[in-house]
């Protein structure tokens, strides 16, 4: 199993551009999450999903959108990128809402 | 919402000594408390977790204690080794309620030879 994979690994965006961060898991996990980690800080939850077709906001959802059309994929969309969205983005998944969350390798995003 | 505070922000110990990292949480409904280790440039990896129905859990050199009344939990690493050097994060969530983790701000542990 590859586990949780994320693409791209790195990206530089200009202010106002848009992009989609991809996340895929091959563990047939129901729950998936997007976190952001700012330098020297802990992770903050952006959005999460408890199953295909079901998504909900986390602590810091503004400026982002998600969709969950399949169990495997949970893309994160950034519209009108702003410098405040410069961060490392981690996707995670878990089998249920009571299990360990497995993290992907992260996407380092810079908005200039 | 939940708020998790973590101390200290940096910790330096000699190889072989013990290290203790402490966290407090605000939401009494939280019942799942994982600890993650993150090496530079890497993803967070779970090292141990505890649920609110137990007060202590051990796994070789690592242990976690939980005090529900005081709403705090701690990570204990004994016989520290250089490979223990990393950033450690505590987190809290309501398992079964989406398990949305709220993280502490991290502790940079440095184990010196």
XYZ file of N, CA and C in Angstrom:
675
model
N 0.844 -1.209 0.000
C 0.000 0.000 0.000
C 0.874 1.252 0.000
N 0.498 2.224 -0.832
C 1.221 3.486 -0.840
C 0.820 4.348 0.341
N -0.355 4.084 0.946
C -0.825 4.889 2.070
C -1.516 6.147 1.562
N -1.130 7.291 2.103
C -1.679 8.583 1.702
C -0.647 9.287 0.825
N -1.039 9.641 -0.375
C -0.137 10.338 -1.284
C -0.701 11.716 -1.616
N 0.212 12.656 -1.826
C -0.169 14.040 -2.126
C 0.652 14.550 -3.308
N 0.012 15.319 -4.168
C 0.716 16.002 -5.238
C 0.162 17.410 -5.373
N 1.004 18.399 -5.741
C 2.452 18.275 -5.921
C 3.179 18.318 -4.586
N 4.481 18.150 -4.589
C 5.282 18.271 -3.367
C 5.559 19.736 -3.058
N 5.775 20.512 -4.078
C 6.069 21.934 -3.934
C 5.295 22.714 -5.004
N 4.932 23.950 -4.665
C 4.276 24.792 -5.658
C 4.450 26.245 -5.251
N 4.730 27.070 -6.242
C 4.752 28.521 -6.030
C 3.616 29.124 -6.839
N 2.774 29.895 -6.187
C 1.634 30.533 -6.833
C 1.784 32.040 -6.744
N 1.222 32.709 -7.720
C 1.142 34.170 -7.631
C -0.196 34.541 -6.995
N -0.216 35.680 -6.349
C -1.437 36.167 -5.711
C -2.572 36.176 -6.733
N -3.703 35.621 -6.341
C -4.875 35.608 -7.204
C -5.021 34.357 -8.049
N -3.949 33.554 -8.145
C -4.050 32.311 -8.908
C -4.818 31.257 -8.104
N -5.219 30.204 -8.794
C -5.939 29.104 -8.148
C -5.198 27.801 -8.400
N -5.430 26.828 -7.528
C -4.837 25.514 -7.757
C -5.578 24.474 -6.929
N -5.357 23.231 -7.262
C -5.925 22.102 -6.524
C -4.803 21.224 -6.000
N -4.835 20.979 -4.705
C -3.917 20.039 -4.077
C -4.601 18.667 -4.073
N -3.860 17.687 -4.568
C -4.445 16.351 -4.680
C -4.056 15.486 -3.483
N -5.002 14.658 -3.052
C -4.770 13.697 -1.974
C -5.483 12.401 -2.313
N -4.756 11.304 -2.220
C -5.314 9.987 -2.500
C -4.848 9.006 -1.447
N -5.767 8.148 -1.007
C -5.382 7.084 -0.070
C -5.897 5.747 -0.613
N -5.083 4.711 -0.393
C -5.432 3.384 -0.912
C -5.711 2.393 0.208
N -6.126 2.901 1.352
C -6.386 2.049 2.510
C -7.882 1.853 2.749
N -8.705 2.361 1.840
C -10.162 2.266 1.956
C -10.676 2.919 3.241
N -10.019 4.011 3.620
C -10.420 4.747 4.808
C -11.628 5.617 4.515
N -12.519 5.695 5.496
C -13.712 6.507 5.328
C -13.456 7.989 5.606
N -12.618 8.265 6.593
C -12.403 9.634 7.028
C -11.154 10.208 6.370
N -11.293 11.444 5.894
C -10.129 12.144 5.343
C -10.121 13.591 5.824
N -8.914 14.151 5.920
C -8.730 15.471 6.541
C -7.701 16.287 5.763
N -7.871 17.599 5.806
C -6.846 18.524 5.335
C -6.443 19.436 6.484
N -5.121 19.502 6.716
C -4.544 20.386 7.716
C -3.539 21.308 7.033
N -3.305 22.453 7.645
C -2.198 23.311 7.244
C -1.283 23.523 8.436
N 0.000 23.634 8.138
C 1.000 23.843 9.182
C 1.845 25.045 8.817
N 1.709 26.108 9.575
C 2.514 27.292 9.381
C 3.836 27.117 10.118
N 4.887 27.815 9.693
C 6.218 27.620 10.282
C 6.225 27.720 11.801
N 6.780 26.712 12.449
C 6.902 26.717 13.899
C 5.599 26.536 14.645
N 4.575 26.098 13.955
C 3.264 25.969 14.591
C 2.738 24.546 14.473
N 1.662 24.299 15.205
C 0.972 23.022 15.075
C 0.091 23.025 13.839
N -0.561 21.902 13.609
C -1.428 21.770 12.452
C -2.831 22.295 12.780
N -3.453 22.903 11.790
C -4.822 23.386 11.953
C -5.715 22.734 10.894
N -6.892 22.298 11.305
C -7.802 21.587 10.421
C -8.523 22.557 9.491
N -8.496 22.255 8.186
C -9.151 23.105 7.193
C -10.544 22.544 6.869
N -10.591 21.316 6.401
C -11.821 20.611 6.073
C -11.637 19.129 6.389
N -12.759 18.443 6.538
C -12.697 17.005 6.709
C -13.903 16.353 6.056
N -13.810 15.026 5.901
C -14.886 14.270 5.257
C -15.034 12.929 5.964
N -16.263 12.546 6.226
C -16.503 11.271 6.909
C -16.913 10.182 5.922
N -16.956 10.531 4.640
C -17.293 9.547 3.617
C -17.552 10.249 2.296
N -17.625 9.469 1.246
C -17.856 10.052 -0.079
C -19.141 10.870 -0.066
N -19.044 12.082 -0.603
C -20.192 12.963 -0.689
C -20.479 13.798 0.535
N -19.664 13.611 1.606
C -19.904 14.320 2.871
C -18.645 15.074 3.274
N -18.755 16.397 3.370
C -17.631 17.214 3.814
C -18.116 18.227 4.838
N -17.188 18.716 5.635
C -17.540 19.724 6.638
C -16.327 20.585 6.942
N -16.587 21.787 7.442
C -15.532 22.747 7.728
C -14.805 22.394 9.007
N -13.521 22.752 9.005
C -12.725 22.654 10.208
C -12.536 24.024 10.824
N -11.366 24.227 11.425
C -11.084 25.467 12.148
C -10.793 26.656 11.230
N -10.144 26.402 10.080
C -9.693 27.483 9.198
C -10.097 27.247 7.752
N -11.393 27.238 7.416
C -11.831 26.876 6.065
C -11.822 28.014 5.033
N -11.713 29.269 5.498
C -11.875 30.389 4.564
C -10.790 30.382 3.501
N -11.231 30.527 2.233
C -10.297 30.558 1.112
C -10.069 29.207 0.476
N -10.731 28.167 1.005
C -10.552 26.806 0.516
C -11.901 26.153 0.211
N -11.850 25.159 -0.683
C -13.017 24.319 -0.937
C -12.556 22.880 -1.124
N -13.459 21.948 -0.819
C -13.131 20.535 -0.984
C -14.301 19.823 -1.636
N -14.015 18.627 -2.107
C -15.040 17.728 -2.612
C -14.602 16.300 -2.298
N -15.546 15.388 -2.242
C -15.219 13.979 -1.984
C -16.167 13.129 -2.812
N -15.787 12.913 -4.053
C -16.644 12.146 -4.953
C -16.361 10.651 -4.870
N -15.183 10.277 -4.376
C -14.825 8.872 -4.216
C -14.239 8.664 -2.819
N -14.171 7.420 -2.391
C -13.549 7.124 -1.098
C -12.066 7.464 -1.106
N -11.414 7.294 -2.258
C -9.970 7.405 -2.324
C -9.450 8.844 -2.370
N -10.203 9.755 -2.974
C -9.669 11.074 -3.289
C -10.344 12.185 -2.494
N -9.538 13.161 -2.103
C -10.058 14.297 -1.327
C -9.265 15.544 -1.722
N -9.565 16.138 -2.880
C -8.812 17.308 -3.334
C -9.187 18.574 -2.578
N -8.194 19.442 -2.407
C -8.374 20.745 -1.752
C -8.155 21.832 -2.793
N -9.119 22.702 -2.943
C -9.065 23.765 -3.942
C -8.791 25.109 -3.274
N -7.799 25.819 -3.791
C -7.524 27.184 -3.360
C -7.971 28.128 -4.463
N -8.845 29.030 -4.138
C -9.295 30.039 -5.082
C -8.691 31.379 -4.680
N -8.211 32.138 -5.650
C -7.668 33.473 -5.378
C -6.624 33.425 -4.270
N -5.507 32.757 -4.549
C -4.469 32.556 -3.546
C -3.983 33.880 -2.953
N -3.732 33.842 -1.636
C -3.241 35.003 -0.892
C -1.967 34.618 -0.144
N -1.087 35.581 0.147
C 0.158 35.269 0.874
C -0.105 34.545 2.197
N -1.251 34.791 2.830
C -1.579 34.136 4.100
C -1.793 32.629 3.939
N -1.896 32.157 2.700
C -2.069 30.729 2.455
C -0.734 30.010 2.230
N 0.346 30.747 2.336
C 1.671 30.132 2.317
C 1.798 29.218 3.537
N 2.014 27.934 3.287
C 2.009 26.967 4.371
C 2.399 25.595 3.824
N 2.504 24.627 4.721
C 2.626 23.227 4.313
C 1.271 22.578 4.562
N 0.768 21.907 3.557
C -0.559 21.297 3.637
C -0.423 19.778 3.747
N -1.056 19.229 4.765
C -1.043 17.786 4.986
C -2.447 17.226 4.854
N -2.537 16.138 4.132
C -3.759 15.359 4.048
C -3.609 14.156 4.979
N -4.695 13.719 5.574
C -4.643 12.563 6.476
C -5.901 11.726 6.284
N -5.820 10.474 6.676
C -6.999 9.618 6.604
C -7.028 8.669 7.793
N -8.233 8.195 8.111
C -8.394 7.177 9.150
C -9.580 6.293 8.787
N -9.537 5.060 9.301
C -10.578 4.099 8.967
C -11.943 4.552 9.494
N -11.952 4.956 10.740
C -13.184 5.455 11.350
C -12.867 6.765 12.058
N -13.833 7.281 12.779
C -13.607 8.501 13.545
C -12.971 8.229 14.890
N -12.493 7.000 15.091
C -11.911 6.666 16.390
C -10.540 6.035 16.252
N -9.946 6.147 15.081
C -8.670 5.497 14.829
C -7.578 6.514 14.548
N -6.365 5.987 14.510
C -5.192 6.782 14.152
C -5.371 7.437 12.793
N -4.914 8.672 12.693
C -4.880 9.364 11.416
C -3.510 9.185 10.803
N -3.483 8.777 9.545
C -2.242 8.605 8.793
C -2.064 9.818 7.885
N -0.880 10.394 7.935
C -0.628 11.617 7.181
C 0.106 11.341 5.878
N -0.189 12.178 4.880
C 0.570 12.175 3.648
C 1.863 12.961 3.819
N 2.708 13.010 2.782
C 4.025 13.656 2.891
C 3.977 15.173 2.867
N 2.846 15.749 2.517
C 2.707 17.196 2.543
C 2.965 17.861 1.202
N 2.372 19.046 1.044
C 2.619 19.928 -0.101
C 3.046 21.280 0.446
N 4.240 21.715 0.027
C 4.739 23.021 0.472
C 4.330 24.066 -0.544
N 3.477 25.005 -0.123
C 2.925 26.026 -1.017
C 3.420 27.400 -0.610
N 3.907 28.132 -1.600
C 4.315 29.521 -1.386
C 3.496 30.412 -2.305
N 2.900 31.453 -1.746
C 2.126 32.416 -2.524
C 2.847 33.759 -2.469
N 3.244 34.257 -3.647
C 4.013 35.526 -3.684
C 3.339 36.545 -4.607
N -14.625 26.260 20.831
C -13.929 25.076 20.361
C -12.797 24.682 21.285
N -12.190 23.570 20.974
C -11.090 23.038 21.770
C -9.854 23.929 21.647
N -9.127 24.046 22.753
C -7.848 24.751 22.768
C -6.829 23.861 23.475
N -5.691 23.625 22.837
C -4.644 22.779 23.411
C -3.383 23.611 23.582
N -2.878 23.628 24.801
C -1.628 24.341 25.083
C -0.532 23.322 25.404
N 0.667 23.585 24.921
C 1.770 22.627 25.042
C 3.012 23.337 25.561
N 3.697 22.670 26.506
C 4.911 23.230 27.105
C 5.920 22.113 27.406
N 7.219 22.369 27.299
C 7.817 23.625 26.843
C 7.857 23.680 25.324
N 8.246 24.793 24.775
C 8.369 24.893 23.322
C 9.683 24.298 22.838
N 10.707 24.335 23.682
C 11.971 23.671 23.375
C 12.446 22.929 24.616
N 13.120 21.807 24.388
C 13.600 20.980 25.484
C 14.902 20.336 25.056
N 15.922 20.540 25.854
C 17.222 19.952 25.559
C 17.610 19.032 26.708
N 17.948 17.790 26.395
C 18.326 16.807 27.414
C 19.597 16.094 26.974
N 20.276 15.511 27.937
C 21.443 14.690 27.639
C 20.976 13.273 27.289
N 21.713 12.661 26.400
C 21.397 11.279 26.022
C 21.295 10.409 27.270
N 20.233 9.618 27.337
C 20.019 8.742 28.478
C 19.099 9.330 29.532
N 18.929 10.648 29.511
C 18.019 11.290 30.458
C 16.572 11.099 29.993
N 15.642 11.508 30.857
C 14.220 11.472 30.517
C 13.753 12.837 30.037
N 12.705 12.814 29.234
C 12.099 14.059 28.737
C 10.599 14.002 29.013
N 10.054 15.128 29.438
C 8.617 15.209 29.722
C 8.033 16.422 29.003
N 6.964 16.209 28.279
C 6.263 17.281 27.582
C 4.814 17.285 28.080
N 4.310 18.484 28.380
C 2.988 18.578 28.991
C 2.005 19.341 28.109
N 0.757 18.900 28.142
C -0.315 19.566 27.393
C -1.557 19.703 28.251
N -2.275 20.792 28.029
C -3.580 20.961 28.656
C -4.623 21.164 27.560
N -5.852 20.765 27.834
C -6.928 20.953 26.874
C -8.110 21.609 27.566
N -9.017 22.177 26.781
C -10.090 22.969 27.370
C -11.456 22.295 27.329
N -11.680 21.421 26.337
C -13.001 20.836 26.151
C -13.108 19.509 26.910
N -13.936 19.480 27.926
C -14.068 18.271 28.743
C -14.664 17.104 27.964
N -15.237 17.366 26.773
C -15.793 16.286 25.951
C -14.710 15.549 25.169
N -13.501 16.102 25.083
C -12.424 15.433 24.355
C -12.090 14.111 25.019
N -11.884 13.080 24.201
C -11.655 11.748 24.754
C -10.552 10.967 24.042
N -9.859 11.611 23.120
C -8.786 10.939 22.390
C -7.598 11.884 22.324
N -6.416 11.380 22.735
C -5.246 12.247 22.891
C -4.015 11.576 22.264
N -3.735 11.881 21.008
C -2.559 11.294 20.360
C -1.342 12.204 20.486
N -0.176 11.590 20.354
C 1.084 12.316 20.286
C 1.752 11.974 18.959
N 2.224 13.016 18.270
C 2.878 12.842 16.988
C 4.318 13.324 17.066
N 5.182 12.629 16.338
C 6.579 13.024 16.184
C 6.774 13.485 14.747
N 7.427 14.626 14.588
C 7.665 15.147 13.246
C 9.125 15.519 13.091
N 9.814 14.809 12.226
C 11.188 15.144 11.899
C 11.186 16.233 10.831
N 12.284 16.948 10.733
C 12.369 18.101 9.852
C 12.022 17.731 8.423
N 11.022 18.429 7.865
C 10.640 18.199 6.481
C 9.816 16.946 6.239
N 9.421 16.269 7.329
C 8.683 15.018 7.188
C 7.244 15.172 7.657
N 6.462 14.137 7.457
C 5.084 14.136 7.907
C 5.007 13.793 9.390
N 3.953 14.222 10.088
C 3.763 13.784 11.479
C 3.474 12.281 11.516
N 4.041 11.625 12.523
C 3.794 10.195 12.686
C 3.369 9.921 14.114
N 2.318 9.143 14.259
C 1.799 8.807 15.579
C 2.810 7.960 16.338
N 3.088 8.350 17.594
C 3.982 7.529 18.410
C 3.242 6.847 19.547
N 2.191 7.451 20.034
C 1.391 6.842 21.082
C 0.101 7.640 21.220
N -0.956 6.994 21.665
C -2.198 7.712 21.922
C -2.871 7.125 23.157
N -3.781 7.887 23.728
C -4.493 7.439 24.920
C -5.935 7.900 24.830
N -6.808 7.092 25.333
C -8.220 7.447 25.367
C -8.618 7.740 26.804
N -9.740 8.417 26.961
C -10.088 8.953 28.277
C -10.487 7.895 29.294
N -10.616 6.647 28.864
C -11.008 5.620 29.820
C -9.807 4.979 30.522
N -8.599 5.455 30.193
C -7.403 4.961 30.889
C -6.579 6.144 31.361
N -5.751 5.911 32.376
C -4.961 6.994 32.927
C -3.517 6.986 32.467
N -3.043 5.831 31.962
C -1.651 5.739 31.547
C -1.512 4.647 30.493
N -0.567 4.874 29.599
C -0.283 3.880 28.567
C 1.210 3.915 28.278
N 1.810 2.734 28.127
C 3.254 2.659 27.865
C 3.517 1.862 26.604
N 4.601 2.246 25.932
C 5.086 1.498 24.783
C 6.597 1.627 24.776
N 7.249 0.648 25.341
C 8.709 0.612 25.465
C 9.195 1.862 26.212
N 9.937 2.760 25.569
C 10.490 3.927 26.276
C 9.537 5.103 26.354
N 8.362 4.951 25.779
C 7.414 6.072 25.704
C 6.198 5.766 26.563
N 5.730 6.777 27.283
C 4.524 6.629 28.082
C 3.726 7.919 28.012
N 2.433 7.784 28.161
C 1.562 8.959 28.222
C 0.661 8.807 29.445
N 0.470 9.906 30.161
C -0.431 9.925 31.310
C -1.530 10.943 31.051
N -2.686 10.676 31.578
C -3.852 11.542 31.380
C -4.534 11.807 32.712
N -4.793 13.073 32.983
C -5.545 13.479 34.160
C -6.796 14.199 33.667
N -7.928 13.498 33.622
C -9.155 14.082 33.071
C -9.688 15.203 33.943
N -9.527 15.072 35.238
C -10.043 16.095 36.148
C -9.348 17.427 35.903
N -8.037 17.373 35.779
C -7.253 18.596 35.560
C -7.174 18.954 34.086
N -7.633 18.089 33.212
C -7.573 18.285 31.764
C -6.153 18.513 31.297
N -5.264 17.612 31.696
C -3.924 17.662 31.139
C -3.369 16.267 30.915
N -2.459 16.165 29.974
C -1.826 14.905 29.640
C -0.361 15.163 29.291
N 0.454 14.164 29.501
C 1.897 14.336 29.371
C 2.527 13.172 28.625
N 3.604 13.479 27.922
C 4.415 12.479 27.221
C 5.724 12.326 27.976
N 6.080 11.081 28.251
C 7.327 10.787 28.949
C 8.184 9.900 28.047
N 9.409 10.340 27.800
C 10.356 9.533 27.040
C 11.530 9.233 27.954
N 11.792 7.955 28.188
C 12.920 7.572 29.036
C 14.101 7.139 28.177
N 15.280 7.157 28.797
C 16.517 6.728 28.123
C 16.617 7.337 26.722
N 16.543 8.645 26.664
C 16.512 9.319 25.370
C 17.749 9.020 24.531
N 17.526 8.993 23.223
C 18.585 8.708 22.249
C 18.608 9.829 21.215
N 19.719 10.021 20.526
C 19.791 11.106 19.529
C 18.672 11.045 18.493
N 18.233 9.843 18.146
C 17.166 9.729 17.146
C 15.798 10.154 17.678
N 15.713 10.444 18.970
C 14.482 11.000 19.528
C 14.361 12.493 19.230
N 15.444 13.117 18.783
C 15.420 14.544 18.458
C 14.425 14.791 17.328
N 13.454 15.670 17.578
C 12.381 15.963 16.621
C 11.436 16.961 17.275
N 10.380 17.322 16.554
C 9.303 18.118 17.143
C 8.155 17.179 17.505
N 7.667 17.329 18.723
C 6.575 16.501 19.209
C 5.326 17.358 19.381
N 4.204 16.844 18.886
C 2.930 17.539 18.982
C 1.939 16.692 19.781
N 1.248 17.325 20.696
C 0.094 16.683 21.316
C -1.153 17.146 20.579
N -2.230 16.413 20.737
C -3.489 16.775 20.105
C -4.641 16.218 20.932
N -5.812 16.769 20.691
C -7.011 16.302 21.396
C -8.174 16.308 20.424
N -9.104 15.373 20.630
C -10.287 15.330 19.776
C -11.401 14.565 20.487
N -12.577 14.649 19.885
C -13.716 13.842 20.336
C -13.829 12.691 19.357
N -13.335 11.539 19.743
C -13.399 10.362 18.874
C -14.857 9.991 18.663
N -15.209 9.741 17.404
C -16.593 9.428 17.082
C -17.369 10.657 16.660
N -16.792 11.826 16.864
C -17.427 13.082 16.443
C -16.654 13.713 15.304
N -16.202 12.869 14.377
C -15.382 13.355 13.273
C -13.901 13.264 13.581
N -13.563 13.108 14.871
C -12.166 12.985 15.299
C -11.316 14.130 14.764
N -11.841 15.329 14.885
C -11.133 16.516 14.394
C -10.047 16.888 15.403
N -8.798 16.680 15.009
C -7.696 16.919 15.936
C -7.413 18.408 16.093
N -7.247 18.834 17.344
C -6.724 20.160 17.668
C -5.331 19.951 18.229
N -4.347 20.558 17.580
C -2.956 20.321 17.928
C -2.419 21.395 18.861
N -1.463 21.004 19.680
C -0.638 21.961 20.398
C 0.377 22.565 19.444
N 1.169 23.504 19.937
C 2.102 24.238 19.087
C 3.457 23.561 18.951
N 3.641 22.431 19.597
C 4.848 21.642 19.380
C 5.960 21.895 20.378
N 6.777 20.867 20.584
C 7.968 20.941 21.433
C 9.154 20.430 20.635
N 10.162 21.283 20.473
C 11.389 20.878 19.805
C 12.277 20.183 20.833
N 12.430 18.872 20.696
C 13.274 18.100 21.608
C 14.642 17.883 20.966
N 15.666 18.223 21.710
C 17.034 17.984 21.251
C 17.732 17.094 22.258
N 18.218 15.958 21.801
C 18.946 15.038 22.660
C 20.422 15.181 22.329
N 21.179 15.637 23.315
C 22.588 15.919 23.092
C 23.451 14.760 23.567
N 24.525 14.512 22.823
C 25.444 13.415 23.164
C 26.293 13.775 24.377
